[in-house]
Tab-separated table of C-alpha atoms and ligand atoms in Angstrom:
chain	number	residue	atom	x	y	z
A	1	MET	CA	0.105	0.064	0.063
A	2	LYS	CA	1.420	3.503	-1.038
A	3	GLU	CA	0.383	6.365	1.050
A	4	MET	CA	1.536	9.959	0.932
A	5	PRO	CA	2.299	11.667	4.147
A	6	ILE	CA	-0.868	13.889	4.175
A	7	ASN	CA	-2.230	15.314	7.169
A	8	GLU	CA	-5.900	14.572	6.907
A	9	ALA	CA	-7.007	17.114	9.410
A	10	THR	CA	-5.397	19.937	7.515
A	11	GLY	CA	-4.895	18.460	4.045
A	12	GLU	CA	-1.245	19.437	4.270
A	13	ILE	CA	1.674	17.179	3.302
A	14	SER	CA	4.001	17.146	6.231
A	15	GLY	CA	7.487	17.138	5.076
A	16	ASP	CA	9.197	16.319	8.297
A	17	GLY	CA	7.888	14.734	11.364
A	18	GLU	CA	8.831	17.629	13.740
A	19	ASP	CA	7.279	20.251	11.552
A	20	SER	CA	3.768	18.654	12.542
A	21	ASP	CA	4.663	18.150	16.038
A	22	ARG	CA	1.692	20.286	17.342
A	23	PHE	CA	-1.592	18.509	17.050
A	24	PRO	CA	-3.951	20.270	14.652
A	25	TYR	CA	-6.437	20.732	17.408
A	26	ASP	CA	-4.067	21.609	20.189
A	27	GLY	CA	-4.991	25.119	21.482
A	28	ASP	CA	-8.511	25.226	19.768
A	29	SER	CA	-10.222	25.002	23.087
A	30	SER	CA	-9.967	28.725	23.910
A	31	GLY	CA	-13.426	29.292	22.796
A	32	GLY	CA	-15.053	32.616	23.761
A	33	GLU	CA	-17.777	34.649	23.211
A	34	GLU	CA	-16.458	36.754	20.361
A	35	ASP	CA	-18.588	37.825	17.334
A	36	GLY	CA	-21.487	35.810	16.039
A	37	GLN	CA	-19.792	34.892	12.715
A	38	LYS	CA	-16.974	32.901	14.555
A	39	LYS	CA	-19.555	31.216	16.695
A	40	LYS	CA	-21.461	30.154	13.728
A	41	SER	CA	-18.399	28.559	11.984
A	42	LYS	CA	-17.317	26.921	15.043
A	43	ARG	CA	-20.520	25.091	15.388
A	44	LYS	CA	-19.978	23.752	11.854
A	45	TRP	CA	-16.536	22.726	12.439
A	46	LYS	CA	-16.562	18.828	13.756
A	47	MET	CA	-13.839	17.047	15.268
A	48	PRO	CA	-13.072	14.245	12.901
A	49	THR	CA	-13.155	10.619	14.549
A	50	PHE	CA	-9.824	8.963	14.684
A	51	LYS	CA	-9.336	5.460	14.898
A	52	GLN	CA	-8.128	4.401	18.294
A	53	PHE	CA	-5.504	1.474	18.266
A	54	ARG	CA	-6.800	-1.542	20.251
A	55	LYS	CA	-4.169	-3.641	21.322
A	56	GLU	CA	-6.161	-6.799	21.371
A	57	ALA	CA	-7.646	-6.261	17.809
A	58	ASP	CA	-4.825	-4.606	15.993
A	59	LEU	CA	-1.607	-5.586	17.362
A	60	ARG	CA	-1.397	-8.778	15.258
A	61	ASN	CA	-1.412	-6.596	11.965
A	62	PRO	CA	-0.925	-2.858	12.944
A	63	GLU	CA	-2.464	-0.847	10.228
A	64	PHE	CA	-1.231	2.782	11.003
A	65	ARG	CA	-3.239	6.102	9.962
A	66	ILE	CA	-2.733	9.667	10.600
A	67	GLY	CA	-4.338	10.633	13.726
A	68	MET	CA	-4.486	7.009	14.847
A	69	GLN	CA	-4.251	7.210	18.834
A	70	PHE	CA	-2.343	5.104	21.151
A	71	ALA	CA	-3.021	4.677	24.913
A	72	ASN	CA	0.373	5.320	25.916
A	73	LYS	CA	4.143	5.261	24.509
A	74	GLU	CA	4.641	1.498	25.368
A	75	GLU	CA	1.508	0.586	23.290
A	76	LEU	CA	2.688	2.590	20.261
A	77	LYS	CA	6.267	1.022	20.389
A	78	GLU	CA	4.970	-2.508	20.574
A	79	ALA	CA	2.709	-1.720	17.496
A	80	ILE	CA	5.864	-0.357	15.662
A	81	ARG	CA	7.771	-3.760	16.620
A	82	GLU	CA	4.851	-5.679	15.448
A	83	TYR	CA	4.647	-3.811	12.190
A	84	ALA	CA	8.327	-4.106	11.569
A	85	ILE	CA	7.907	-8.113	11.818
A	86	VAL	CA	4.728	-8.402	9.747
A	87	GLN	CA	6.145	-6.207	7.290
A	88	GLY	CA	9.786	-7.667	7.291
A	89	ARG	CA	11.217	-4.240	7.358
A	90	ASN	CA	14.145	-3.013	9.854
A	91	VAL	CA	12.177	-0.421	11.323
A	92	LYS	CA	14.090	1.671	14.125
A	93	LEU	CA	13.233	4.243	16.439
A	94	VAL	CA	15.231	7.445	15.636
A	95	LYS	CA	13.720	9.496	18.367
A	96	ASN	CA	12.113	8.356	21.656
A	97	ASP	CA	11.287	10.307	24.553
A	98	ASN	CA	8.460	11.107	26.655
A	99	ARG	CA	6.945	13.376	24.247
A	100	ARG	CA	7.747	11.930	20.943
A	101	ILE	CA	8.389	8.893	18.805
A	102	GLN	CA	9.981	8.773	15.485
A	103	ALA	CA	10.585	5.606	13.521
A	104	LYS	CA	12.557	5.415	10.337
A	105	CYS	CA	13.345	2.379	8.142
A	106	ALA	CA	17.036	1.403	8.116
A	107	GLY	CA	16.644	-1.000	5.325
A	108	HIS	CA	17.685	1.405	2.607
A	109	THR	CA	19.120	5.044	2.708
A	110	ARG	CA	16.425	6.320	0.471
A	111	CYS	CA	13.669	4.328	2.066
A	112	PRO	CA	10.572	6.830	2.551
A	113	PHE	CA	8.931	5.303	5.338
A	114	ILE	CA	8.474	7.571	8.381
A	115	LEU	CA	6.157	7.378	11.393
A	116	PHE	CA	6.127	10.230	13.845
A	117	ALA	CA	3.865	10.405	16.753
A	118	SER	CA	3.635	12.625	19.803
A	119	LYS	CA	1.565	13.270	23.043
A	120	ILE	CA	-1.765	14.985	22.291
A	121	ASP	CA	-1.727	16.760	25.525
A	122	ARG	CA	1.197	17.221	27.984
A	123	ASP	CA	-0.962	16.096	30.857
A	124	GLU	CA	-2.236	12.893	28.930
A	125	GLN	CA	-0.481	9.625	28.041
A	126	THR	CA	-2.393	9.380	24.534
A	127	PHE	CA	0.233	9.393	21.587
A	128	ALA	CA	-1.162	10.087	18.218
A	129	ILE	CA	0.273	9.748	14.713
A	130	LYS	CA	0.989	13.206	12.947
A	131	THR	CA	3.176	12.073	10.071
A	132	LEU	CA	3.111	8.890	8.050
A	133	SER	CA	4.390	7.452	5.301
A	134	LEU	CA	4.250	3.661	4.817
A	135	GLU	CA	6.140	3.295	1.532
A	136	HIS	CA	9.197	1.431	1.439
A	137	GLU	CA	11.978	1.064	-1.094
A	138	CYS	CA	13.914	-1.528	0.746
A	139	THR	CA	13.265	-5.175	0.413
A	140	ARG	CA	12.018	-7.618	2.990
A	141	VAL	CA	14.479	-9.110	5.653
A	142	ASP	CA	14.145	-12.498	7.412
A	143	LYS	CA	15.914	-11.491	10.582
A	144	LEU	CA	15.149	-8.660	12.951
A	145	LYS	CA	16.274	-7.927	16.623
A	146	TYR	CA	12.423	-7.977	17.397
A	147	THR	CA	11.939	-11.594	16.960
A	148	ASN	CA	13.814	-12.371	20.058
A	149	SER	CA	12.806	-15.215	22.704
A	150	ARG	CA	10.725	-12.768	24.602
A	151	TRP	CA	8.562	-11.910	21.481
A	152	LEU	CA	8.433	-15.517	20.709
A	153	SER	CA	7.403	-16.511	24.191
A	154	ILE	CA	4.544	-13.997	24.074
A	155	ARG	CA	3.235	-14.517	20.478
A	156	PHE	CA	3.244	-18.279	20.799
A	157	ALA	CA	2.312	-18.696	24.520
A	158	ASP	CA	-1.051	-20.514	23.589
A	159	LYS	CA	0.596	-23.135	21.596
A	160	ILE	CA	3.389	-23.799	24.087
A	161	ARG	CA	0.692	-23.969	26.747
A	162	LYS	CA	-1.196	-26.581	24.893
A	163	ASN	CA	1.864	-28.548	23.555
A	164	PRO	CA	4.821	-28.052	26.115
A	165	GLU	CA	6.790	-30.727	24.044
A	166	TRP	CA	6.456	-28.792	20.834
A	167	ASP	CA	9.259	-29.796	18.810
A	168	VAL	CA	11.941	-26.869	18.124
A	169	GLY	CA	12.014	-27.748	14.343
A	170	ALA	CA	8.249	-27.490	14.108
A	171	PHE	CA	8.293	-24.329	15.937
A	172	GLN	CA	10.930	-22.662	13.968
A	173	SER	CA	8.988	-23.549	10.712
A	174	GLU	CA	5.762	-22.381	11.982
A	175	VAL	CA	7.522	-18.888	12.723
A	176	LEU	CA	9.087	-18.964	9.311
A	177	GLU	CA	5.590	-19.781	7.753
A	178	LYS	CA	3.659	-17.370	9.801
A	179	TYR	CA	5.898	-14.242	9.823
A	180	HIS	CA	8.778	-15.342	7.196
A	181	MET	CA	11.191	-14.840	10.024
A	182	ASN	CA	14.090	-17.001	10.688
A	183	VAL	CA	14.942	-17.625	14.153
A	184	SER	CA	17.581	-19.678	15.835
A	185	ARG	CA	17.204	-22.862	17.735
A	186	HIS	CA	18.502	-21.194	20.736
A	187	GLN	CA	16.050	-18.609	20.621
A	188	ILE	CA	13.450	-21.083	20.546
A	189	TYR	CA	14.647	-22.947	23.553
A	190	ARG	CA	14.789	-19.731	25.496
A	191	ALA	CA	11.480	-18.842	24.293
A	192	LYS	CA	9.957	-22.197	25.590
A	193	SER	CA	11.480	-21.512	28.871
A	194	LEU	CA	10.307	-18.150	29.186
A	195	SER	CA	6.771	-19.076	28.505
A	196	LYS	CA	6.944	-21.951	30.979
A	197	VAL	CA	7.666	-19.403	33.754
A	198	ILE	CA	4.807	-16.912	32.452
A	199	ILE	CA	2.313	-20.054	32.300
A	200	GLU	CA	3.283	-21.542	35.800
A	201	GLY	CA	3.258	-17.955	37.138
A	202	SER	CA	-0.364	-17.479	35.928
A	203	TYR	CA	-1.285	-20.922	37.420
A	204	VAL	CA	0.187	-19.833	40.834
A	205	GLU	CA	-2.086	-16.679	40.833
A	206	GLN	CA	-5.207	-18.614	39.702
A	207	TYR	CA	-4.826	-21.266	42.296
A	208	ALA	CA	-4.238	-18.587	44.812
A	209	ARG	CA	-7.555	-17.018	43.784
A	210	LEU	CA	-9.702	-20.272	44.130
A	211	TRP	CA	-11.099	-19.161	47.396
A	212	ASP	CA	-12.450	-15.935	46.241
A	213	TYR	CA	-13.756	-17.936	43.240
A	214	ALA	CA	-15.644	-20.214	45.919
A	215	GLU	CA	-17.106	-17.272	47.592
A	216	GLU	CA	-18.116	-15.700	44.415
A	217	LEU	CA	-19.903	-18.922	43.231
A	218	LYS	CA	-21.783	-19.149	46.459
A	219	LYS	CA	-22.809	-15.668	46.479
A	220	ALA	CA	-23.918	-15.571	42.498
A	221	ASN	CA	-25.950	-18.776	42.996
A	222	LYS	CA	-27.106	-18.969	46.556
A	223	GLY	CA	-27.551	-22.644	48.052
A	224	SER	CA	-24.408	-23.980	45.886
A	225	THR	CA	-22.143	-26.215	47.552
A	226	VAL	CA	-18.359	-25.247	47.040
A	227	ILE	CA	-16.023	-26.844	49.302
A	228	ILE	CA	-12.088	-26.502	49.178
A	229	LYS	CA	-10.305	-29.019	51.055
A	230	ASN	CA	-6.598	-27.960	52.289
A	231	LYS	CA	-3.611	-29.908	53.279
A	232	MET	CA	-1.626	-28.220	55.944
A	233	ASN	CA	2.046	-27.835	55.144
A	234	GLY	CA	3.438	-26.622	58.501
A	235	ASP	CA	1.195	-23.477	59.153
A	236	VAL	CA	0.343	-22.844	55.398
A	237	PRO	CA	-2.996	-24.295	54.066
A	238	VAL	CA	-2.374	-25.614	50.587
A	239	PHE	CA	-4.961	-26.402	48.176
A	240	GLN	CA	-5.896	-30.102	48.025
A	241	ARG	CA	-9.336	-30.471	46.486
A	242	ILE	CA	-12.378	-28.769	45.526
A	243	TYR	CA	-16.057	-29.757	45.054
A	244	VAL	CA	-18.638	-27.631	43.332
A	245	CYS	CA	-22.287	-28.259	42.936
A	246	LEU	CA	-24.295	-25.357	41.760
A	247	GLU	CA	-27.637	-24.861	43.394
A	248	ALA	CA	-29.287	-24.723	39.878
A	249	CYS	CA	-27.819	-28.020	38.844
A	250	LYS	CA	-28.900	-29.620	41.955
A	251	ARG	CA	-32.558	-28.348	41.716
A	252	GLY	CA	-32.634	-29.238	37.900
A	253	PHE	CA	-31.392	-32.683	38.752
A	254	LEU	CA	-33.918	-33.467	41.422
A	255	ALA	CA	-36.720	-32.025	39.395
A	256	GLY	CA	-36.295	-33.433	36.021
A	257	CYS	CA	-33.734	-35.988	35.582
A	258	ARG	CA	-33.791	-39.662	35.624
A	259	PRO	CA	-32.350	-41.306	38.789
A	260	LEU	CA	-29.195	-42.186	37.186
A	261	VAL	CA	-25.585	-40.631	37.536
A	262	GLY	CA	-22.574	-41.200	35.344
A	263	ILE	CA	-19.348	-40.825	37.088
A	264	ASP	CA	-15.927	-40.438	35.436
A	265	GLY	CA	-12.692	-38.767	36.035
A	266	CYS	CA	-9.966	-37.474	33.612
A	267	HIS	CA	-6.317	-35.864	34.104
A	268	LEU	CA	-5.970	-32.237	34.220
A	269	LYS	CA	-3.343	-31.206	31.665
A	270	ALA	CA	-1.312	-28.246	33.605
A	271	PRO	CA	1.891	-27.791	35.417
A	272	TYR	CA	0.045	-28.749	38.571
A	273	THR	CA	-1.364	-32.104	37.790
A	274	GLY	CA	-4.776	-33.438	39.397
A	275	GLN	CA	-7.630	-35.308	38.283
A	276	VAL	CA	-11.323	-33.979	37.485
A	277	LEU	CA	-14.038	-35.949	38.915
A	278	THR	CA	-17.699	-35.466	37.552
A	279	ALA	CA	-21.009	-36.601	38.067
A	280	VAL	CA	-23.457	-36.157	35.232
A	281	GLY	CA	-27.190	-36.824	34.930
A	282	VAL	CA	-29.797	-37.659	32.021
A	283	ASP	CA	-32.676	-35.460	31.512
A	284	GLY	CA	-35.965	-36.391	30.382
A	285	ASN	CA	-34.812	-35.892	26.537
A	286	ASN	CA	-31.786	-38.067	27.043
A	287	GLY	CA	-29.793	-35.091	27.177
A	288	MET	CA	-26.429	-34.680	29.362
A	289	TYR	CA	-27.171	-32.891	32.394
A	290	PRO	CA	-24.183	-31.494	34.502
A	291	VAL	CA	-24.618	-32.110	38.187
A	292	ALA	CA	-21.139	-31.569	40.031
A	293	TYR	CA	-17.505	-31.736	39.394
A	294	ALA	CA	-14.383	-31.782	41.447
A	295	VAL	CA	-10.737	-31.385	41.391
A	296	VAL	CA	-8.632	-33.890	43.210
A	297	GLU	CA	-5.167	-34.967	43.657
A	298	VAL	CA	-5.659	-38.388	42.120
A	299	GLU	CA	-8.429	-40.655	41.381
A	300	SER	CA	-8.681	-43.368	43.952
A	301	LYS	CA	-11.258	-45.013	46.436
A	302	SER	CA	-10.475	-42.242	49.087
A	303	SER	CA	-11.085	-39.399	46.658
A	304	TRP	CA	-14.310	-40.933	45.143
A	305	ILE	CA	-15.630	-41.588	48.674
A	306	TRP	CA	-15.071	-37.741	49.443
A	307	PHE	CA	-16.684	-36.812	46.238
A	308	LEU	CA	-19.592	-39.095	46.520
A	309	GLU	CA	-20.521	-38.232	50.035
A	310	LEU	CA	-20.702	-34.724	49.191
A	311	LEU	CA	-22.830	-35.604	46.084
A	312	ILE	CA	-25.165	-38.049	48.142
A	313	ALA	CA	-25.738	-34.935	50.574
A	314	ASP	CA	-26.431	-32.501	47.755
A	315	LEU	CA	-28.797	-34.768	45.712
A	316	LYS	CA	-30.446	-35.858	49.174
A	317	ILE	CA	-29.979	-39.614	48.543
A	318	GLU	CA	-31.382	-41.511	51.263
A	319	ASN	CA	-32.042	-44.865	49.638
A	320	GLY	CA	-29.441	-46.204	47.241
A	321	LYS	CA	-31.997	-48.291	45.645
A	322	ALA	CA	-33.530	-45.543	44.163
A	323	LEU	CA	-30.250	-44.691	42.165
A	324	VAL	CA	-28.258	-46.199	39.449
A	325	PHE	CA	-24.653	-45.366	38.929
A	326	ILE	CA	-22.774	-45.952	35.685
A	327	SER	CA	-19.040	-45.933	35.232
A	328	ASP	CA	-16.060	-47.792	34.260
A	329	LYS	CA	-14.557	-50.140	37.131
A	330	GLN	CA	-11.367	-48.427	37.354
A	331	LYS	CA	-9.590	-46.481	40.121
A	332	GLY	CA	-11.708	-47.108	43.213
A	333	LYS	CA	-15.170	-45.932	41.641
A	334	ILE	CA	-16.903	-49.589	42.430
A	335	PRO	CA	-15.352	-49.906	46.013
A	336	ALA	CA	-16.397	-46.170	46.888
A	337	ILE	CA	-19.872	-46.763	45.594
A	338	GLU	CA	-20.186	-50.094	47.377
A	339	THR	CA	-19.009	-48.463	50.701
A	340	LEU	CA	-21.518	-45.662	50.746
A	341	LEU	CA	-24.554	-47.053	48.541
A	342	PRO	CA	-24.293	-50.804	49.063
A	343	THR	CA	-27.770	-51.041	47.482
A	344	ALA	CA	-27.542	-48.713	44.630
A	345	GLU	CA	-27.593	-50.464	41.148
A	346	HIS	CA	-24.367	-50.042	39.404
A	347	ARG	CA	-23.724	-50.345	35.739
A	348	MET	CA	-20.508	-50.569	33.782
A	349	CYS	CA	-19.974	-48.864	30.751
A	350	VAL	CA	-20.337	-51.765	28.169
A	351	ARG	CA	-17.548	-49.888	25.904
A	352	HIS	CA	-15.038	-50.189	28.799
A	353	ILE	CA	-15.968	-53.949	29.246
A	354	TYR	CA	-15.512	-54.669	25.447
A	355	SER	CA	-12.276	-53.083	25.077
A	356	ASN	CA	-10.866	-55.200	28.053
A	357	PHE	CA	-12.768	-58.226	26.354
A	358	ARG	CA	-11.048	-57.374	23.024
A	359	THR	CA	-7.411	-57.548	24.246
A	360	GLU	CA	-8.103	-61.305	24.860
A	361	HIS	CA	-10.860	-62.283	22.500
A	362	ALA	CA	-10.752	-60.450	19.252
A	363	GLY	CA	-13.122	-60.847	16.411
A	364	LEU	CA	-16.010	-59.368	14.935
A	365	ALA	CA	-18.352	-62.388	15.826
A	366	LEU	CA	-17.605	-62.178	19.317
A	367	LYS	CA	-18.016	-58.353	19.307
A	368	ASN	CA	-21.336	-58.772	17.929
A	369	ILE	CA	-22.378	-61.214	20.307
A	370	LEU	CA	-21.203	-59.256	23.243
A	371	TRP	CA	-23.171	-56.037	22.163
A	372	ALA	CA	-26.308	-58.225	21.290
A	373	ALA	CA	-26.116	-59.718	25.036
A	374	ALA	CA	-25.816	-56.055	26.282
A	375	ARG	CA	-28.686	-55.092	24.459
A	376	VAL	CA	-31.450	-57.504	24.488
A	377	THR	CA	-34.188	-56.700	26.968
A	378	THR	CA	-35.375	-60.330	28.529
A	379	ILE	CA	-33.239	-62.916	30.482
A	380	PRO	CA	-34.142	-65.607	27.918
A	381	TRP	CA	-32.735	-63.719	25.274
A	382	TYR	CA	-29.729	-62.814	27.178
A	383	GLU	CA	-29.170	-66.447	27.582
A	384	VAL	CA	-29.536	-67.054	24.005
A	385	GLU	CA	-26.747	-64.730	23.214
A	386	MET	CA	-24.536	-66.296	25.985
A	387	GLU	CA	-25.130	-69.682	24.579
A	388	LYS	CA	-24.192	-68.561	21.312
A	389	MET	CA	-21.008	-67.030	22.695
A	390	LYS	CA	-20.112	-70.395	24.329
A	391	GLN	CA	-20.359	-72.113	21.040
A	392	GLN	CA	-18.212	-69.542	19.457
A	393	ASP	CA	-15.715	-69.442	21.742
A	394	GLU	CA	-15.730	-71.039	25.311
A	395	GLY	CA	-12.678	-68.943	26.578
A	396	ALA	CA	-14.596	-65.728	25.737
A	397	TRP	CA	-17.879	-66.983	27.438
A	398	LYS	CA	-16.045	-67.875	30.614
A	399	TRP	CA	-14.377	-64.553	30.562
A	400	LEU	CA	-17.904	-62.721	30.313
A	401	ILE	CA	-20.029	-64.815	32.637
A	402	LYS	CA	-17.745	-63.744	35.328
A	403	ARG	CA	-18.985	-60.219	35.035
A	404	PRO	CA	-22.564	-60.084	36.602
A	405	ALA	CA	-25.308	-59.380	33.981
A	406	LYS	CA	-26.851	-56.915	36.299
A	407	ASN	CA	-23.958	-54.706	35.868
A	408	TRP	CA	-23.939	-54.488	31.906
A	409	SER	CA	-26.943	-56.226	30.210
A	410	ARG	CA	-30.346	-54.597	29.752
A	411	SER	CA	-32.113	-57.795	30.539
A	412	HIS	CA	-31.142	-57.556	34.173
A	413	PHE	CA	-31.502	-53.810	34.749
A	414	GLU	CA	-34.079	-52.707	37.380
A	415	PRO	CA	-36.875	-50.777	35.766
A	416	HIS	CA	-36.944	-47.934	38.037
A	417	SER	CA	-34.208	-45.876	36.623
A	418	LYS	CA	-36.280	-45.494	33.534
A	419	CYS	CA	-33.077	-45.374	31.566
A	420	ASP	CA	-31.578	-48.266	29.551
A	421	LEU	CA	-28.349	-46.650	29.157
A	422	LEU	CA	-25.337	-49.056	28.485
A	423	LEU	CA	-22.407	-46.269	27.990
A	424	ASN	CA	-20.975	-43.961	30.240
A	425	ASN	CA	-20.321	-41.454	27.579
A	426	LEU	CA	-21.885	-38.454	29.298
B	1	LIG	ZN1	11.837	0.563	4.201
């Protein structure tokens, strides 16, 4: 894009940045009650609206314009750095003080690029662009001092957070592809370790605010259960577990969900490991209905008991017989349920059963029989399928017959749950 250094407000072409140091509207606020003529012309005169630079939206690809305003000097400098990187031009600050910023291109002695900005008011931090020419006569470069490890660590923070093991070569290629910039392997290493510090720092801050978060939840949704369990490290309480069951979810579950709860756990991907435990219900439309969740140090019988005790109190479960649980059988879920609610029906996710079954007894025929046995709704049909299994492969039949049918076949489910779910994919 080619732009002449025209001052939009006055229509004049500015030759040098310093000539236009004064903002066109400076000193125009004197006002006064002079003659009517002047008043009239003043009313006609309208302040043009200048675009304000918004860091969140504009920083990735700064498009400078005359009059564009920046919240402060740092924001302007950051925008100039980013412009240099995106354009691949060696733009340098030749003037940089508390009132004025002037940038020129060092790529070529005759390069006409210039950006001059100054404070719009002595008492304000706002900077505005007064002179601008975006034309370059230089050629692109693929190395700039601005693409240092600090910049890399900020610009690629999200990607590093999602994939801390990101390969150095792949990282380099991405910088080249996105910004046409060559960075060294050393810079990438440093960027990754810088990013780690930033990310872990933000996690520390976030964990420290958990107690405020808990209070806020309780205030925003009165009646919610939010419990934080601490472990004492000397005199200092250290976060161990949190349990959240919002009042609205509690009420919704009791009012309109089937008496069935799917429980499951998964790993947290973060510098501080831990596991999330969830309880999910099924509503009248067979839709998923979140009930409660917790973050614990590790999935075990003890953490499941802690979670289920709180859940039982929240869902006002007095009689285990009225409720069905569905889960896989790993990491203490079944012992925890049996300890707390020995009479509750417990289903095991058929997909989990099958994936264990498959490791020893592979084959499509066996798979189809297992799923048929899970889906049939009467005991005689179930027996027919099991007989088929026995004929097909006695070893597979022996494996399956050890798993009580009441845990995984519809034919043996109690009818009161009003739900024939076989999978814990809630
Ligand atoms: Zn240039």
